[in-house]
Short mmCIF file of N, CA, C and O in Angstrom, two decimals:
data_model
loop_
_atom_site.label_atom_id
_atom_site.label_comp_id
_atom_site.label_asym_id
_atom_site.label_seq_id
_atom_site.Cartn_x
_atom_site.Cartn_y
_atom_site.Cartn_z
N MET M 47 4.78 245.98 7.47
CA MET M 47 5.16 245.24 8.68
C MET M 47 4.76 243.71 8.94
O MET M 47 5.56 243.06 9.90
N ASP M 48 4.01 243.16 8.14
CA ASP M 48 3.74 241.75 7.84
C ASP M 48 4.87 240.77 7.57
O ASP M 48 4.89 240.07 8.18
N TYR M 49 5.98 241.68 6.78
CA TYR M 49 7.04 240.61 6.17
C TYR M 49 8.15 240.56 7.65
O TYR M 49 8.64 239.38 7.63
N VAL M 50 8.10 241.38 8.73
CA VAL M 50 8.94 241.48 9.38
C VAL M 50 8.59 240.24 10.42
O VAL M 50 9.10 239.43 11.03
N SER M 51 7.16 240.30 10.95
CA SER M 51 6.87 239.21 12.02
C SER M 51 6.69 237.90 11.17
O SER M 51 6.35 236.95 11.57
N ALA M 52 6.59 237.85 9.80
CA ALA M 52 6.57 236.66 9.15
C ALA M 52 8.35 236.01 8.96
O ALA M 52 8.60 234.74 9.28
N LEU M 53 9.08 236.89 9.10
CA LEU M 53 10.67 236.72 9.10
C LEU M 53 11.22 236.17 10.39
O LEU M 53 12.25 235.58 10.63
N VAL M 54 10.66 236.68 11.66
CA VAL M 54 11.14 236.48 12.77
C VAL M 54 11.17 235.17 13.41
O VAL M 54 12.37 234.87 13.88
N PRO M 55 10.29 234.26 13.53
CA PRO M 55 10.40 233.01 13.43
C PRO M 55 11.56 232.04 13.11
O PRO M 55 12.22 231.20 13.56
N PRO M 56 11.51 232.21 11.84
CA PRO M 56 12.50 231.49 11.16
C PRO M 56 13.97 232.07 11.28
O PRO M 56 15.08 231.05 11.65
N VAL M 57 14.02 233.35 11.53
CA VAL M 57 15.45 233.88 11.74
C VAL M 57 15.84 233.39 13.32
O VAL M 57 16.89 233.00 13.48
N VAL M 58 14.95 233.41 14.38
CA VAL M 58 15.25 233.05 15.75
C VAL M 58 15.32 231.23 15.75
O VAL M 58 16.34 230.98 16.26
N MET M 59 14.92 230.79 15.01
CA MET M 59 15.02 229.02 14.84
C MET M 59 16.29 228.87 14.31
O MET M 59 17.16 228.10 14.68
N ALA M 60 16.94 229.61 13.27
CA ALA M 60 18.43 229.25 12.54
C ALA M 60 19.16 230.03 13.95
O ALA M 60 20.09 229.15 13.65
N VAL M 61 19.10 230.95 14.39
CA VAL M 61 20.00 231.27 15.24
C VAL M 61 20.36 230.25 16.53
O VAL M 61 21.24 229.87 16.90
N PHE M 62 19.22 229.66 16.67
CA PHE M 62 18.89 228.62 17.90
C PHE M 62 19.69 227.26 17.33
O PHE M 62 20.51 226.73 18.04
N PHE M 63 19.67 227.00 15.98
CA PHE M 63 19.97 225.59 15.47
C PHE M 63 21.65 225.97 15.33
O PHE M 63 22.29 224.97 15.64
N ILE M 64 21.90 227.18 15.00
CA ILE M 64 23.39 227.09 15.00
C ILE M 64 24.15 227.18 16.36
O ILE M 64 24.78 226.76 16.48
N GLY M 65 23.36 227.78 17.18
CA GLY M 65 23.77 227.50 18.58
C GLY M 65 23.89 226.18 19.16
O GLY M 65 25.13 225.89 19.78
N VAL M 66 22.87 225.51 18.69
CA VAL M 66 23.18 223.85 19.29
C VAL M 66 24.15 223.25 18.63
O VAL M 66 24.97 222.33 18.94
N VAL M 67 24.57 223.45 17.34
CA VAL M 67 25.46 222.58 16.45
C VAL M 67 26.59 223.23 16.83
O VAL M 67 27.69 222.53 16.94
N ARG M 68 26.97 224.49 17.51
CA ARG M 68 28.16 224.82 18.06
C ARG M 68 28.48 224.30 19.11
O ARG M 68 29.52 223.85 19.38
N VAL M 69 27.57 224.13 19.85
CA VAL M 69 27.48 223.43 21.42
C VAL M 69 28.18 221.97 20.89
O VAL M 69 29.12 221.63 21.87
N ILE M 70 27.46 221.33 20.33
CA ILE M 70 27.71 219.77 20.01
C ILE M 70 29.10 219.87 19.50
O ILE M 70 30.14 218.84 19.81
N VAL M 71 29.59 220.62 18.59
CA VAL M 71 30.86 220.70 18.11
C VAL M 71 31.74 220.78 18.92
O VAL M 71 33.06 220.36 19.27
N LYS M 72 31.93 222.07 19.95
CA LYS M 72 32.75 222.36 20.96
C LYS M 72 32.77 221.00 21.89
O LYS M 72 33.92 220.99 22.65
N THR M 73 31.67 220.48 22.30
CA THR M 73 31.59 219.38 23.19
C THR M 73 32.32 218.14 22.78
O THR M 73 32.46 217.01 23.50
N GLN M 74 32.56 217.91 21.55
CA GLN M 74 32.96 216.69 21.10
C GLN M 74 34.74 216.47 21.42
O GLN M 74 35.35 217.48 21.36
N GLY M 75 35.10 215.37 21.87
CA GLY M 75 36.43 215.35 22.15
C GLY M 75 36.95 215.94 23.54
O GLY M 75 36.11 215.73 24.30
N GLY M 76 37.97 216.04 23.58
CA GLY M 76 38.37 216.73 25.24
C GLY M 76 38.62 215.22 26.11
O GLY M 76 38.85 214.32 25.66
N ALA M 77 38.62 216.00 27.42
CA ALA M 77 39.13 215.05 28.31
C ALA M 77 37.83 214.19 28.63
O ALA M 77 38.26 212.79 28.98
N ALA M 78 37.02 214.25 28.36
CA ALA M 78 35.78 213.06 28.65
C ALA M 78 35.50 212.17 27.49
O ALA M 78 34.66 211.14 27.76
N LYS M 79 36.08 212.64 26.37
CA LYS M 79 36.19 211.42 25.35
C LYS M 79 36.27 210.03 25.50
O LYS M 79 35.52 209.32 25.15
N ALA M 80 37.52 209.80 26.21
CA ALA M 80 38.01 208.60 26.60
C ALA M 80 36.82 207.87 27.29
O ALA M 80 36.68 206.99 27.29
N LYS M 81 36.58 208.61 28.63
CA LYS M 81 35.70 208.06 29.31
C LYS M 81 34.17 207.58 28.73
O LYS M 81 33.52 206.67 29.22
N GLU M 82 33.74 208.72 27.77
CA GLU M 82 32.33 208.10 27.17
C GLU M 82 32.57 207.19 26.44
O GLU M 82 31.81 205.94 26.14
N ASP M 83 33.69 206.73 25.50
CA ASP M 83 34.07 205.75 24.41
C ASP M 83 33.86 204.56 25.59
O ASP M 83 33.58 203.58 24.69
N ALA M 84 34.80 204.64 26.51
CA ALA M 84 34.89 203.48 27.52
C ALA M 84 33.41 203.02 28.01
O ALA M 84 33.12 201.82 28.04
N ALA M 85 32.71 204.20 28.25
CA ALA M 85 31.22 203.40 28.79
C ALA M 85 30.49 202.99 27.39
O ALA M 85 29.44 201.72 27.74
N VAL M 86 30.39 203.60 26.47
CA VAL M 86 29.86 203.00 25.06
C VAL M 86 30.18 201.48 25.11
O VAL M 86 29.66 200.59 24.78
N ASP M 87 31.63 201.41 25.01
CA ASP M 87 32.29 199.95 24.78
C ASP M 87 31.77 199.00 25.80
O ASP M 87 31.41 197.95 25.22
N ALA M 88 31.80 199.22 27.07
CA ALA M 88 31.33 198.27 28.03
C ALA M 88 29.64 198.12 27.82
O ALA M 88 29.40 196.89 28.04
N ALA M 89 28.86 199.16 27.37
CA ALA M 89 27.50 198.73 27.17
C ALA M 89 27.51 197.91 26.04
O ALA M 89 26.23 197.03 26.15
N LEU M 90 28.41 198.27 24.80
CA LEU M 90 28.05 197.25 23.69
C LEU M 90 28.60 195.72 24.07
O LEU M 90 27.99 194.78 23.48
N ALA M 91 29.72 195.63 24.88
CA ALA M 91 29.90 194.34 25.31
C ALA M 91 28.95 193.72 25.95
O ALA M 91 28.59 192.39 26.00
N ARG M 92 28.12 194.17 27.21
CA ARG M 92 27.05 193.80 28.02
C ARG M 92 26.19 193.25 27.20
O ARG M 92 25.66 191.95 27.06
N ALA M 93 25.73 194.22 25.97
CA ALA M 93 24.80 193.88 25.06
C ALA M 93 24.98 192.51 24.25
O ALA M 93 24.20 191.58 23.92
N ASP M 94 26.27 192.59 23.83
CA ASP M 94 26.69 191.49 22.98
C ASP M 94 26.76 190.01 23.84
O ASP M 94 26.43 188.62 23.11
N ALA M 95 27.45 189.97 24.72
CA ALA M 95 27.18 189.04 25.77
C ALA M 95 26.00 188.35 26.27
O ALA M 95 25.68 187.06 26.23
N ALA M 96 24.75 189.20 26.36
CA ALA M 96 23.91 188.94 26.84
C ALA M 96 22.85 188.43 25.30
O ALA M 96 22.21 187.53 25.51
N SER M 97 23.13 188.97 24.16
CA SER M 97 22.88 188.24 23.27
C SER M 97 23.52 186.78 22.70
O SER M 97 22.67 185.98 22.03
N THR M 98 24.65 186.69 23.00
CA THR M 98 25.28 185.35 22.78
C THR M 98 24.92 184.36 23.72
O THR M 98 25.38 183.23 23.59
N ARG M 99 24.53 184.28 24.75
CA ARG M 99 24.26 183.82 25.96
C ARG M 99 23.18 182.67 25.41
O ARG M 99 22.24 183.06 24.85
N PRO M 100 23.71 181.22 25.85
CA PRO M 100 22.16 180.49 25.48
C PRO M 100 20.98 180.83 26.41
O PRO M 100 21.13 181.26 27.29
N ALA M 101 19.74 180.21 25.67
CA ALA M 101 18.46 180.55 26.10
C ALA M 101 18.32 179.96 27.64
O ALA M 101 17.49 180.62 28.50
N ALA M 102 18.95 178.84 27.82
CA ALA M 102 18.71 178.30 29.04
C ALA M 102 19.34 178.70 30.25
O ALA M 102 18.93 178.40 31.34
N ASP M 103 20.47 179.54 30.25
CA ASP M 103 20.93 180.29 31.32
C ASP M 103 20.20 181.50 31.61
O ASP M 103 20.39 182.06 32.57
N VAL M 104 19.21 181.89 30.85
CA VAL M 104 18.53 183.14 31.13
C VAL M 104 17.62 182.74 32.06
O VAL M 104 17.29 182.76 33.08
#
């Protein structure tokens, strides 16, 4: 019975990992994708504008 107790944790972790991957794959795209992409683009634009601003203006 020691082999059963040795195999249970890796099997549980594998099942959990597969579940996490499935959730990530299922939530990609869809209706919220455009909104998420727009938020990332806006954040990148703000970061780019802040890094190109002259030091005297800060």
